[in-house]
């Protein structure tokens, strides 16, 4: 039965015994219908990895639903709330699997790295535009060095390299929520410093958007 | 020096005379700079955190599914989703699940 009202879901899950067991079984079936949306395109469907992940996520979701049942305020359908928990659990695991072999971007830059920089393909910008971009890059780099902490720089490097916030947070010994706050503080500091120097982010952006690549 | 190396890696800026050929910025570094500036342009003094957004994400998704103008009704949630790729990814999946059930 998955046509319970929110109140019925909460009551059944709190009831214990057979009533709770039946509700958990019904909720399990509902979560299983939603999980393919989280897994699609991330790991092969119907693979052993997919089946193992699905089972792990369902178990974790049911445990969390029971643990946090008192926090459900009824502002959405109960099943949407449960799906939300399942999606977070699934994505957390999928990100961990996807990024576990990828080291955080190296902080050191050697001579070889400098050389590869020079060998990279150039854009089609005019020489004048290239000069203004280089000058702007230098200016912004200086601001970043002066305004951000080492952790903020490391996080920014990781995020620019495509790391999920959650995964970058774990590598940096923090959690996603705290890292978001840290990055918000970093963005605010950079934005205010640019303003002090008479620049807006859009003006800087325009320097790098000029002409084609 | 270490800090400088970090920034060099971020944007691969290297000290050169303005007229030198090495002055040309590789496209990927330019794109990263653009990404940073786009984020700064969208940065607000007050922003919700991932936990705060997660707390109301189910409600937000259902409102959007009903066709309500969520960017007007819950602008801080929308702003966070614009800024945070992790939360946006979870939002889109939840949206697909809710839409499939209606």
PDB file of C-alpha atoms in Angstrom:
ATOM      1  CA  UNK A   1       0.000   0.000   0.000  1.00  0.00           C
ATOM      2  CA  UNK A   2       1.669   3.257  -1.062  1.00  0.00           C
ATOM      3  CA  UNK A   3      -1.406   5.508  -0.963  1.00  0.00           C
ATOM      4  CA  UNK A   4      -1.035   6.366   2.672  1.00  0.00           C
ATOM      5  CA  UNK A   5      -1.445   9.931   3.795  1.00  0.00           C
ATOM      6  CA  UNK A   6       1.516  11.597   5.437  1.00  0.00           C
ATOM      7  CA  UNK A   7      -0.049  11.012   8.835  1.00  0.00           C
ATOM      8  CA  UNK A   8      -0.599   7.340   8.066  1.00  0.00           C
ATOM      9  CA  UNK A   9       3.004   6.903   6.986  1.00  0.00           C
ATOM     10  CA  UNK A  10       4.294   8.442  10.185  1.00  0.00           C
ATOM     11  CA  UNK A  11       1.864   6.501  12.361  1.00  0.00           C
ATOM     12  CA  UNK A  12       2.647   3.171  10.694  1.00  0.00           C
ATOM     13  CA  UNK A  13       6.391   3.684  10.863  1.00  0.00           C
ATOM     14  CA  UNK A  14       6.131   4.557  14.533  1.00  0.00           C
ATOM     15  CA  UNK A  15       3.832   1.664  15.329  1.00  0.00           C
ATOM     16  CA  UNK A  16       6.401  -1.104  15.541  1.00  0.00           C
ATOM     17  CA  UNK A  17       5.636  -4.760  14.907  1.00  0.00           C
ATOM     18  CA  UNK A  18       3.893  -5.921  11.742  1.00  0.00           C
ATOM     19  CA  UNK A  19       2.418  -2.495  11.026  1.00  0.00           C
ATOM     20  CA  UNK A  20       5.867  -0.927  10.880  1.00  0.00           C
ATOM     21  CA  UNK A  21       7.320  -3.861   8.957  1.00  0.00           C
ATOM     22  CA  UNK A  22       4.632  -3.520   6.293  1.00  0.00           C
ATOM     23  CA  UNK A  23       5.200   0.228   6.014  1.00  0.00           C
ATOM     24  CA  UNK A  24       8.945  -0.321   5.640  1.00  0.00           C
ATOM     25  CA  UNK A  25       8.344  -2.914   2.953  1.00  0.00           C
ATOM     26  CA  UNK A  26       6.060  -0.533   1.067  1.00  0.00           C
ATOM     27  CA  UNK A  27       8.522   2.318   1.445  1.00  0.00           C
ATOM     28  CA  UNK A  28      11.320   0.102   0.218  1.00  0.00           C
ATOM     29  CA  UNK A  29       9.361  -0.579  -2.988  1.00  0.00           C
ATOM     30  CA  UNK A  30       8.786   3.145  -3.493  1.00  0.00           C
ATOM     31  CA  UNK A  31      12.463   3.997  -3.014  1.00  0.00           C
ATOM     32  CA  UNK A  32      13.430   1.249  -5.454  1.00  0.00           C
ATOM     33  CA  UNK A  33      11.256   2.907  -8.101  1.00  0.00           C
ATOM     34  CA  UNK A  34      13.066   6.203  -7.634  1.00  0.00           C
ATOM     35  CA  UNK A  35      16.673   5.038  -7.429  1.00  0.00           C
ATOM     36  CA  UNK A  36      17.122   4.317 -11.156  1.00  0.00           C
ATOM     37  CA  UNK A  37      16.866   8.082 -11.711  1.00  0.00           C
ATOM     38  CA  UNK A  38      19.886   8.576  -9.461  1.00  0.00           C
ATOM     39  CA  UNK A  39      21.894   5.725 -10.927  1.00  0.00           C
ATOM     40  CA  UNK A  40      21.115   6.349 -14.603  1.00  0.00           C
ATOM     41  CA  UNK A  41      24.165   7.485 -16.529  1.00  0.00           C
ATOM     42  CA  UNK A  42      26.436   7.090 -13.523  1.00  0.00           C
ATOM     43  CA  UNK A  43      26.940   3.329 -13.307  1.00  0.00           C
ATOM     44  CA  UNK A  44      25.691   0.547 -15.561  1.00  0.00           C
ATOM     45  CA  UNK A  45      22.096  -0.398 -14.696  1.00  0.00           C
ATOM     46  CA  UNK A  46      21.492  -4.023 -13.672  1.00  0.00           C
ATOM     47  CA  UNK A  47      25.230  -4.524 -13.085  1.00  0.00           C
ATOM     48  CA  UNK A  48      26.468  -6.183  -9.864  1.00  0.00           C
ATOM     49  CA  UNK A  49      27.765  -2.750  -8.772  1.00  0.00           C
ATOM     50  CA  UNK A  50      24.376  -1.212  -9.401  1.00  0.00           C
ATOM     51  CA  UNK A  51      22.553  -3.927  -7.474  1.00  0.00           C
ATOM     52  CA  UNK A  52      24.948  -3.677  -4.542  1.00  0.00           C
ATOM     53  CA  UNK A  53      24.661   0.097  -4.460  1.00  0.00           C
ATOM     54  CA  UNK A  54      20.869  -0.048  -4.667  1.00  0.00           C
ATOM     55  CA  UNK A  55      20.611  -2.425  -1.741  1.00  0.00           C
ATOM     56  CA  UNK A  56      23.043  -0.369   0.327  1.00  0.00           C
ATOM     57  CA  UNK A  57      21.192   2.858  -0.399  1.00  0.00           C
ATOM     58  CA  UNK A  58      17.776   1.377   0.356  1.00  0.00           C
ATOM     59  CA  UNK A  59      18.960   0.058   3.706  1.00  0.00           C
ATOM     60  CA  UNK A  60      20.603   3.340   4.591  1.00  0.00           C
ATOM     61  CA  UNK A  61      17.539   5.319   3.538  1.00  0.00           C
ATOM     62  CA  UNK A  62      15.141   3.227   5.605  1.00  0.00           C
ATOM     63  CA  UNK A  63      17.379   3.619   8.645  1.00  0.00           C
ATOM     64  CA  UNK A  64      17.583   7.374   8.165  1.00  0.00           C
ATOM     65  CA  UNK A  65      13.842   7.688   7.623  1.00  0.00           C
ATOM     66  CA  UNK A  66      13.232   6.025  10.980  1.00  0.00           C
ATOM     67  CA  UNK A  67      15.986   8.041  12.642  1.00  0.00           C
ATOM     68  CA  UNK A  68      14.736  11.386  11.351  1.00  0.00           C
ATOM     69  CA  UNK A  69      10.997  10.644  11.321  1.00  0.00           C
ATOM     70  CA  UNK A  70      10.375  13.264  13.992  1.00  0.00           C
ATOM     71  CA  UNK A  71      11.874  15.962  11.768  1.00  0.00           C
ATOM     72  CA  UNK A  72       9.344  15.363   8.970  1.00  0.00           C
ATOM     73  CA  UNK A  73       7.090  18.421   9.058  1.00  0.00           C
ATOM     74  CA  UNK A  74       4.594  17.397   6.400  1.00  0.00           C
ATOM     75  CA  UNK A  75       5.485  20.224   4.008  1.00  0.00           C
ATOM     76  CA  UNK A  76       5.753  17.727   1.154  1.00  0.00           C
ATOM     77  CA  UNK A  77       4.511  14.262   0.401  1.00  0.00           C
ATOM     78  CA  UNK A  78       6.125  11.806   2.784  1.00  0.00           C
ATOM     79  CA  UNK A  79       7.379   9.792  -0.178  1.00  0.00           C
ATOM     80  CA  UNK A  80       9.095  12.863  -1.688  1.00  0.00           C
ATOM     81  CA  UNK A  81      10.833  13.409   1.624  1.00  0.00           C
ATOM     82  CA  UNK A  82      11.969   9.762   1.641  1.00  0.00           C
ATOM     83  CA  UNK A  83      13.143  10.001  -1.977  1.00  0.00           C
ATOM     84  CA  UNK A  84      15.166  13.078  -1.037  1.00  0.00           C
ATOM     85  CA  UNK A  85      16.998  11.062   1.605  1.00  0.00           C
ATOM     86  CA  UNK A  86      17.576   8.214  -0.847  1.00  0.00           C
ATOM     87  CA  UNK A  87      18.917  10.536  -3.552  1.00  0.00           C
ATOM     88  CA  UNK A  88      21.402  12.095  -1.127  1.00  0.00           C
ATOM     89  CA  UNK A  89      22.551   8.655   0.038  1.00  0.00           C
ATOM     90  CA  UNK A  90      22.913   7.389  -3.540  1.00  0.00           C
ATOM     91  CA  UNK A  91      24.775  10.442  -4.812  1.00  0.00           C
ATOM     92  CA  UNK A  92      27.127  10.439  -1.836  1.00  0.00           C
ATOM     93  CA  UNK A  93      28.142   6.868  -2.617  1.00  0.00           C
ATOM     94  CA  UNK A  94      28.279   7.402  -6.385  1.00  0.00           C
ATOM     95  CA  UNK A  95      30.523  10.450  -5.978  1.00  0.00           C
ATOM     96  CA  UNK A  96      32.792   8.542  -3.621  1.00  0.00           C
ATOM     97  CA  UNK A  97      33.152   5.696  -6.137  1.00  0.00           C
ATOM     98  CA  UNK A  98      33.610   8.035  -9.096  1.00  0.00           C
ATOM     99  CA  UNK A  99      36.287  10.213  -7.466  1.00  0.00           C
ATOM    100  CA  UNK A 100      38.054   7.846  -5.064  1.00  0.00           C
ATOM    101  CA  UNK A 101      40.935   7.210  -7.456  1.00  0.00           C
ATOM    102  CA  UNK A 102      41.332  10.876  -8.381  1.00  0.00           C
ATOM    103  CA  UNK A 103      43.836  12.766  -6.241  1.00  0.00           C
ATOM    104  CA  UNK A 104      43.123  16.322  -5.252  1.00  0.00           C
ATOM    105  CA  UNK A 105      44.874  18.649  -7.707  1.00  0.00           C
ATOM    106  CA  UNK A 106      48.535  18.927  -6.847  1.00  0.00           C
ATOM    107  CA  UNK A 107      49.510  22.067  -5.078  1.00  0.00           C
ATOM    108  CA  UNK A 108      53.062  22.124  -6.364  1.00  0.00           C
ATOM    109  CA  UNK A 109      53.890  23.419  -9.785  1.00  0.00           C
ATOM    110  CA  UNK A 110      57.148  22.239 -11.294  1.00  0.00           C
ATOM    111  CA  UNK A 111      59.099  23.353 -14.338  1.00  0.00           C
ATOM    112  CA  UNK A 112      57.468  20.697 -16.441  1.00  0.00           C
ATOM    113  CA  UNK A 113      54.077  22.126 -15.572  1.00  0.00           C
ATOM    114  CA  UNK A 114      55.270  25.532 -16.713  1.00  0.00           C
ATOM    115  CA  UNK A 115      56.454  24.050 -19.980  1.00  0.00           C
ATOM    116  CA  UNK A 116      53.139  22.343 -20.679  1.00  0.00           C
ATOM    117  CA  UNK A 117      51.444  25.654 -20.041  1.00  0.00           C
ATOM    118  CA  UNK A 118      53.402  27.290 -22.799  1.00  0.00           C
ATOM    119  CA  UNK A 119      52.687  24.444 -25.190  1.00  0.00           C
ATOM    120  CA  UNK A 120      48.929  24.516 -24.782  1.00  0.00           C
ATOM    121  CA  UNK A 121      46.923  25.708 -27.792  1.00  0.00           C
ATOM    122  CA  UNK A 122      46.379  29.396 -27.900  1.00  0.00           C
ATOM    123  CA  UNK A 123      43.096  31.234 -28.390  1.00  0.00           C
ATOM    124  CA  UNK A 124      42.324  33.391 -31.397  1.00  0.00           C
ATOM    125  CA  UNK A 125      42.325  36.586 -29.388  1.00  0.00           C
ATOM    126  CA  UNK A 126      44.296  39.502 -30.747  1.00  0.00           C
ATOM    127  CA  UNK A 127      47.725  40.336 -29.259  1.00  0.00           C
ATOM    128  CA  UNK A 128      46.189  43.314 -27.462  1.00  0.00           C
ATOM    129  CA  UNK A 129      43.498  41.129 -25.959  1.00  0.00           C
ATOM    130  CA  UNK A 130      46.107  38.585 -24.942  1.00  0.00           C
ATOM    131  CA  UNK A 131      48.029  41.282 -23.106  1.00  0.00           C
ATOM    132  CA  UNK A 132      44.966  42.541 -21.263  1.00  0.00           C
ATOM    133  CA  UNK A 133      43.995  39.013 -20.325  1.00  0.00           C
ATOM    134  CA  UNK A 134      47.460  38.280 -18.982  1.00  0.00           C
ATOM    135  CA  UNK A 135      47.448  41.509 -17.006  1.00  0.00           C
ATOM    136  CA  UNK A 136      44.011  40.745 -15.612  1.00  0.00           C
ATOM    137  CA  UNK A 137      45.020  37.188 -14.771  1.00  0.00           C
ATOM    138  CA  UNK A 138      48.014  38.533 -12.881  1.00  0.00           C
ATOM    139  CA  UNK A 139      45.888  41.029 -11.028  1.00  0.00           C
ATOM    140  CA  UNK A 140      43.241  38.505 -10.020  1.00  0.00           C
ATOM    141  CA  UNK A 141      45.881  35.964  -8.994  1.00  0.00           C
ATOM    142  CA  UNK A 142      47.421  38.547  -6.723  1.00  0.00           C
ATOM    143  CA  UNK A 143      44.047  39.263  -5.147  1.00  0.00           C
ATOM    144  CA  UNK A 144      43.381  35.569  -4.614  1.00  0.00           C
ATOM    145  CA  UNK A 145      46.772  35.102  -2.979  1.00  0.00           C
ATOM    146  CA  UNK A 146      46.233  38.021  -0.664  1.00  0.00           C
ATOM    147  CA  UNK A 147      42.610  37.392   0.283  1.00  0.00           C
ATOM    148  CA  UNK A 148      42.110  33.638   0.589  1.00  0.00           C
ATOM    149  CA  UNK A 149      43.363  31.140   3.125  1.00  0.00           C
ATOM    150  CA  UNK A 150      45.298  28.104   1.962  1.00  0.00           C
ATOM    151  CA  UNK A 151      42.252  25.889   2.569  1.00  0.00           C
ATOM    152  CA  UNK A 152      40.062  28.203   0.515  1.00  0.00           C
ATOM    153  CA  UNK A 153      42.570  28.088  -2.318  1.00  0.00           C
ATOM    154  CA  UNK A 154      42.764  24.314  -2.153  1.00  0.00           C
ATOM    155  CA  UNK A 155      38.982  24.032  -2.226  1.00  0.00           C
ATOM    156  CA  UNK A 156      38.711  26.448  -5.108  1.00  0.00           C
ATOM    157  CA  UNK A 157      41.347  24.517  -7.045  1.00  0.00           C
ATOM    158  CA  UNK A 158      39.484  21.258  -6.468  1.00  0.00           C
ATOM    159  CA  UNK A 159      36.112  22.673  -7.450  1.00  0.00           C
ATOM    160  CA  UNK A 160      37.511  24.294 -10.572  1.00  0.00           C
ATOM    161  CA  UNK A 161      38.910  20.877 -11.481  1.00  0.00           C
ATOM    162  CA  UNK A 162      35.400  19.454 -11.240  1.00  0.00           C
ATOM    163  CA  UNK A 163      35.481  17.832  -7.811  1.00  0.00           C
ATOM    164  CA  UNK A 164      32.053  17.577  -6.176  1.00  0.00           C
ATOM    165  CA  UNK A 165      31.871  19.768  -3.102  1.00  0.00           C
ATOM    166  CA  UNK A 166      31.137  16.730  -0.990  1.00  0.00           C
ATOM    167  CA  UNK A 167      34.194  14.852  -2.169  1.00  0.00           C
ATOM    168  CA  UNK A 168      36.479  17.877  -1.887  1.00  0.00           C
ATOM    169  CA  UNK A 169      35.180  18.415   1.652  1.00  0.00           C
ATOM    170  CA  UNK A 170      36.023  14.892   2.676  1.00  0.00           C
ATOM    171  CA  UNK A 171      39.563  15.200   1.319  1.00  0.00           C
ATOM    172  CA  UNK A 172      40.008  18.469   3.157  1.00  0.00           C
ATOM    173  CA  UNK A 173      38.828  16.974   6.434  1.00  0.00           C
ATOM    174  CA  UNK A 174      35.546  18.823   6.636  1.00  0.00           C
ATOM    175  CA  UNK A 175      31.975  18.373   5.460  1.00  0.00           C
ATOM    176  CA  UNK A 176      30.017  19.703   2.514  1.00  0.00           C
ATOM    177  CA  UNK A 177      28.037  22.257   4.491  1.00  0.00           C
ATOM    178  CA  UNK A 178      31.110  23.730   6.132  1.00  0.00           C
ATOM    179  CA  UNK A 179      33.012  23.806   2.850  1.00  0.00           C
ATOM    180  CA  UNK A 180      30.143  25.656   1.168  1.00  0.00           C
ATOM    181  CA  UNK A 181      30.309  28.284   3.927  1.00  0.00           C
ATOM    182  CA  UNK A 182      34.085  28.481   3.535  1.00  0.00           C
ATOM    183  CA  UNK A 183      33.730  29.009  -0.202  1.00  0.00           C
ATOM    184  CA  UNK A 184      30.947  31.543   0.280  1.00  0.00           C
ATOM    185  CA  UNK A 185      33.272  33.513   2.526  1.00  0.00           C
ATOM    186  CA  UNK A 186      36.022  33.197  -0.104  1.00  0.00           C
ATOM    187  CA  UNK A 187      33.736  34.439  -2.884  1.00  0.00           C
ATOM    188  CA  UNK A 188      32.568  37.362  -0.790  1.00  0.00           C
ATOM    189  CA  UNK A 189      36.136  38.342   0.055  1.00  0.00           C
ATOM    190  CA  UNK A 190      37.211  38.223  -3.569  1.00  0.00           C
ATOM    191  CA  UNK A 191      34.160  40.135  -4.742  1.00  0.00           C
ATOM    192  CA  UNK A 192      34.664  42.900  -2.175  1.00  0.00           C
ATOM    193  CA  UNK A 193      38.359  43.147  -2.937  1.00  0.00           C
ATOM    194  CA  UNK A 194      37.623  43.472  -6.653  1.00  0.00           C
ATOM    195  CA  UNK A 195      35.150  46.240  -5.827  1.00  0.00           C
ATOM    196  CA  UNK A 196      37.819  48.011  -3.760  1.00  0.00           C
ATOM    197  CA  UNK A 197      40.064  47.894  -6.787  1.00  0.00           C
ATOM    198  CA  UNK A 198      37.327  49.332  -8.957  1.00  0.00           C
ATOM    199  CA  UNK A 199      36.453  46.091 -10.705  1.00  0.00           C
ATOM    200  CA  UNK A 200      33.313  43.999 -10.938  1.00  0.00           C
ATOM    201  CA  UNK A 201      33.302  40.271 -11.724  1.00  0.00           C
ATOM    202  CA  UNK A 202      31.427  41.036 -14.935  1.00  0.00           C
ATOM    203  CA  UNK A 203      34.131  43.446 -16.052  1.00  0.00           C
ATOM    204  CA  UNK A 204      36.799  40.815 -15.455  1.00  0.00           C
ATOM    205  CA  UNK A 205      34.614  38.282 -17.228  1.00  0.00           C
ATOM    206  CA  UNK A 206      34.303  40.547 -20.235  1.00  0.00           C
ATOM    207  CA  UNK A 207      38.088  40.630 -20.631  1.00  0.00           C
ATOM    208  CA  UNK A 208      38.158  36.856 -21.021  1.00  0.00           C
ATOM    209  CA  UNK A 209      35.077  36.687 -23.192  1.00  0.00           C
ATOM    210  CA  UNK A 210      36.384  39.053 -25.865  1.00  0.00           C
ATOM    211  CA  UNK A 211      36.639  37.551 -29.351  1.00  0.00           C
ATOM    212  CA  UNK A 212      36.647  33.827 -30.130  1.00  0.00           C
ATOM    213  CA  UNK A 213      38.881  31.119 -28.806  1.00  0.00           C
TER     214      UNK A 213
ATOM    215  CA  UNK B   1      55.917  30.639  -2.182  1.00  0.00           C
ATOM    216  CA  UNK B   2      53.593  27.698  -1.778  1.00  0.00           C
ATOM    217  CA  UNK B   3      50.541  29.941  -1.998  1.00  0.00           C
ATOM    218  CA  UNK B   4      51.866  31.382  -5.192  1.00  0.00           C
ATOM    219  CA  UNK B   5      52.341  27.907  -6.618  1.00  0.00           C
ATOM    220  CA  UNK B   6      48.733  27.084  -5.838  1.00  0.00           C
ATOM    221  CA  UNK B   7      47.540  30.101  -7.733  1.00  0.00           C
ATOM    222  CA  UNK B   8      49.882  29.379 -10.589  1.00  0.00           C
ATOM    223  CA  UNK B   9      48.311  25.989 -10.839  1.00  0.00           C
ATOM    224  CA  UNK B  10      44.826  27.432 -10.663  1.00  0.00           C
ATOM    225  CA  UNK B  11      45.222  29.813 -13.517  1.00  0.00           C
ATOM    226  CA  UNK B  12      48.678  28.900 -14.841  1.00  0.00           C
ATOM    227  CA  UNK B  13      49.747  32.481 -14.683  1.00  0.00           C
ATOM    228  CA  UNK B  14      53.423  32.922 -15.298  1.00  0.00           C
ATOM    229  CA  UNK B  15      55.427  36.068 -15.053  1.00  0.00           C
ATOM    230  CA  UNK B  16      56.165  37.218 -18.569  1.00  0.00           C
ATOM    231  CA  UNK B  17      56.764  40.484 -20.245  1.00  0.00           C
ATOM    232  CA  UNK B  18      53.451  41.716 -21.705  1.00  0.00           C
ATOM    233  CA  UNK B  19      54.627  41.458 -25.272  1.00  0.00           C
ATOM    234  CA  UNK B  20      56.047  37.941 -25.114  1.00  0.00           C
ATOM    235  CA  UNK B  21      54.317  35.011 -26.867  1.00  0.00           C
ATOM    236  CA  UNK B  22      54.126  33.225 -23.508  1.00  0.00           C
ATOM    237  CA  UNK B  23      51.712  35.896 -22.471  1.00  0.00           C
ATOM    238  CA  UNK B  24      48.903  34.054 -24.229  1.00  0.00           C
ATOM    239  CA  UNK B  25      46.484  32.420 -21.781  1.00  0.00           C
ATOM    240  CA  UNK B  26      45.521  28.810 -22.519  1.00  0.00           C
ATOM    241  CA  UNK B  27      41.832  28.336 -23.149  1.00  0.00           C
ATOM    242  CA  UNK B  28      41.178  26.074 -20.156  1.00  0.00           C
ATOM    243  CA  UNK B  29      42.744  28.561 -17.747  1.00  0.00           C
ATOM    244  CA  UNK B  30      40.711  31.306 -19.286  1.00  0.00           C
ATOM    245  CA  UNK B  31      37.597  29.186 -18.849  1.00  0.00           C
ATOM    246  CA  UNK B  32      38.420  28.599 -15.183  1.00  0.00           C
ATOM    247  CA  UNK B  33      38.847  32.317 -14.670  1.00  0.00           C
ATOM    248  CA  UNK B  34      35.495  32.885 -16.331  1.00  0.00           C
ATOM    249  CA  UNK B  35      33.925  30.253 -14.100  1.00  0.00           C
ATOM    250  CA  UNK B  36      35.314  31.923 -10.975  1.00  0.00           C
ATOM    251  CA  UNK B  37      34.091  35.331 -12.102  1.00  0.00           C
ATOM    252  CA  UNK B  38      30.657  33.982 -12.988  1.00  0.00           C
ATOM    253  CA  UNK B  39      30.431  32.565  -9.467  1.00  0.00           C
ATOM    254  CA  UNK B  40      31.537  35.882  -7.971  1.00  0.00           C
ATOM    255  CA  UNK B  41      28.961  37.739 -10.054  1.00  0.00           C
ATOM    256  CA  UNK B  42      26.248  35.502  -8.618  1.00  0.00           C
ATOM    257  CA  UNK B  43      27.555  35.684  -5.038  1.00  0.00           C
ATOM    258  CA  UNK B  44      25.164  37.207  -2.515  1.00  0.00           C
ATOM    259  CA  UNK B  45      25.887  38.623   0.925  1.00  0.00           C
ATOM    260  CA  UNK B  46      23.491  36.093   2.450  1.00  0.00           C
ATOM    261  CA  UNK B  47      23.319  32.588   1.030  1.00  0.00           C
ATOM    262  CA  UNK B  48      21.747  29.401   2.288  1.00  0.00           C
ATOM    263  CA  UNK B  49      23.981  26.434   3.073  1.00  0.00           C
ATOM    264  CA  UNK B  50      23.640  22.935   1.638  1.00  0.00           C
ATOM    265  CA  UNK B  51      21.975  21.704   4.844  1.00  0.00           C
ATOM    266  CA  UNK B  52      19.434  24.516   4.799  1.00  0.00           C
ATOM    267  CA  UNK B  53      18.574  23.776   1.191  1.00  0.00           C
ATOM    268  CA  UNK B  54      18.364  20.044   1.817  1.00  0.00           C
ATOM    269  CA  UNK B  55      15.842  20.679   4.600  1.00  0.00           C
ATOM    270  CA  UNK B  56      13.315  22.154   2.156  1.00  0.00           C
ATOM    271  CA  UNK B  57      14.355  20.527  -1.124  1.00  0.00           C
ATOM    272  CA  UNK B  58      11.353  18.158  -1.166  1.00  0.00           C
ATOM    273  CA  UNK B  59       8.954  21.067  -0.697  1.00  0.00           C
ATOM    274  CA  UNK B  60      10.766  23.106  -3.349  1.00  0.00           C
ATOM    275  CA  UNK B  61      10.635  20.261  -5.879  1.00  0.00           C
ATOM    276  CA  UNK B  62       6.912  19.730  -5.355  1.00  0.00           C
ATOM    277  CA  UNK B  63       6.216  23.440  -5.749  1.00  0.00           C
ATOM    278  CA  UNK B  64       8.182  23.467  -9.001  1.00  0.00           C
ATOM    279  CA  UNK B  65       6.324  20.355 -10.191  1.00  0.00           C
ATOM    280  CA  UNK B  66       3.024  22.173  -9.574  1.00  0.00           C
ATOM    281  CA  UNK B  67       4.253  24.944 -11.858  1.00  0.00           C
ATOM    282  CA  UNK B  68       4.735  27.506  -9.106  1.00  0.00           C
ATOM    283  CA  UNK B  69       7.333  30.200  -9.690  1.00  0.00           C
ATOM    284  CA  UNK B  70       9.890  28.878  -7.233  1.00  0.00           C
ATOM    285  CA  UNK B  71      12.585  31.376  -8.184  1.00  0.00           C
ATOM    286  CA  UNK B  72      10.256  34.134  -6.987  1.00  0.00           C
ATOM    287  CA  UNK B  73       8.768  32.287  -4.031  1.00  0.00           C
ATOM    288  CA  UNK B  74      12.023  30.794  -2.739  1.00  0.00           C
ATOM    289  CA  UNK B  75      14.791  32.879  -4.311  1.00  0.00           C
ATOM    290  CA  UNK B  76      17.472  31.866  -1.820  1.00  0.00           C
ATOM    291  CA  UNK B  77      16.934  28.195  -2.638  1.00  0.00           C
ATOM    292  CA  UNK B  78      17.121  28.949  -6.338  1.00  0.00           C
ATOM    293  CA  UNK B  79      20.284  30.989  -5.826  1.00  0.00           C
ATOM    294  CA  UNK B  80      21.943  28.149  -3.919  1.00  0.00           C
ATOM    295  CA  UNK B  81      21.018  25.670  -6.638  1.00  0.00           C
ATOM    296  CA  UNK B  82      22.568  28.008  -9.204  1.00  0.00           C
ATOM    297  CA  UNK B  83      25.790  28.079  -7.175  1.00  0.00           C
ATOM    298  CA  UNK B  84      26.087  24.518  -5.861  1.00  0.00           C
ATOM    299  CA  UNK B  85      26.502  21.750  -8.384  1.00  0.00           C
ATOM    300  CA  UNK B  86      26.077  18.980  -5.791  1.00  0.00           C
ATOM    301  CA  UNK B  87      22.703  20.297  -4.623  1.00  0.00           C
ATOM    302  CA  UNK B  88      21.613  21.055  -8.186  1.00  0.00           C
ATOM    303  CA  UNK B  89      22.371  17.493  -9.233  1.00  0.00           C
ATOM    304  CA  UNK B  90      20.300  16.125  -6.353  1.00  0.00           C
ATOM    305  CA  UNK B  91      17.497  18.556  -7.115  1.00  0.00           C
ATOM    306  CA  UNK B  92      17.297  17.440 -10.739  1.00  0.00           C
ATOM    307  CA  UNK B  93      17.119  13.774  -9.803  1.00  0.00           C
ATOM    308  CA  UNK B  94      14.427  14.407  -7.207  1.00  0.00           C
ATOM    309  CA  UNK B  95      12.543  16.486  -9.758  1.00  0.00           C
ATOM    310  CA  UNK B  96      12.634  13.574 -12.216  1.00  0.00           C
ATOM    311  CA  UNK B  97      11.335  11.186  -9.573  1.00  0.00           C
ATOM    312  CA  UNK B  98       8.479  13.487  -8.573  1.00  0.00           C
ATOM    313  CA  UNK B  99       7.535  14.175 -12.195  1.00  0.00           C
ATOM    314  CA  UNK B 100       7.508  10.463 -12.961  1.00  0.00           C
ATOM    315  CA  UNK B 101       5.091   9.873 -10.094  1.00  0.00           C
ATOM    316  CA  UNK B 102       2.549  12.487 -11.240  1.00  0.00           C
TER     317      UNK B 102
END
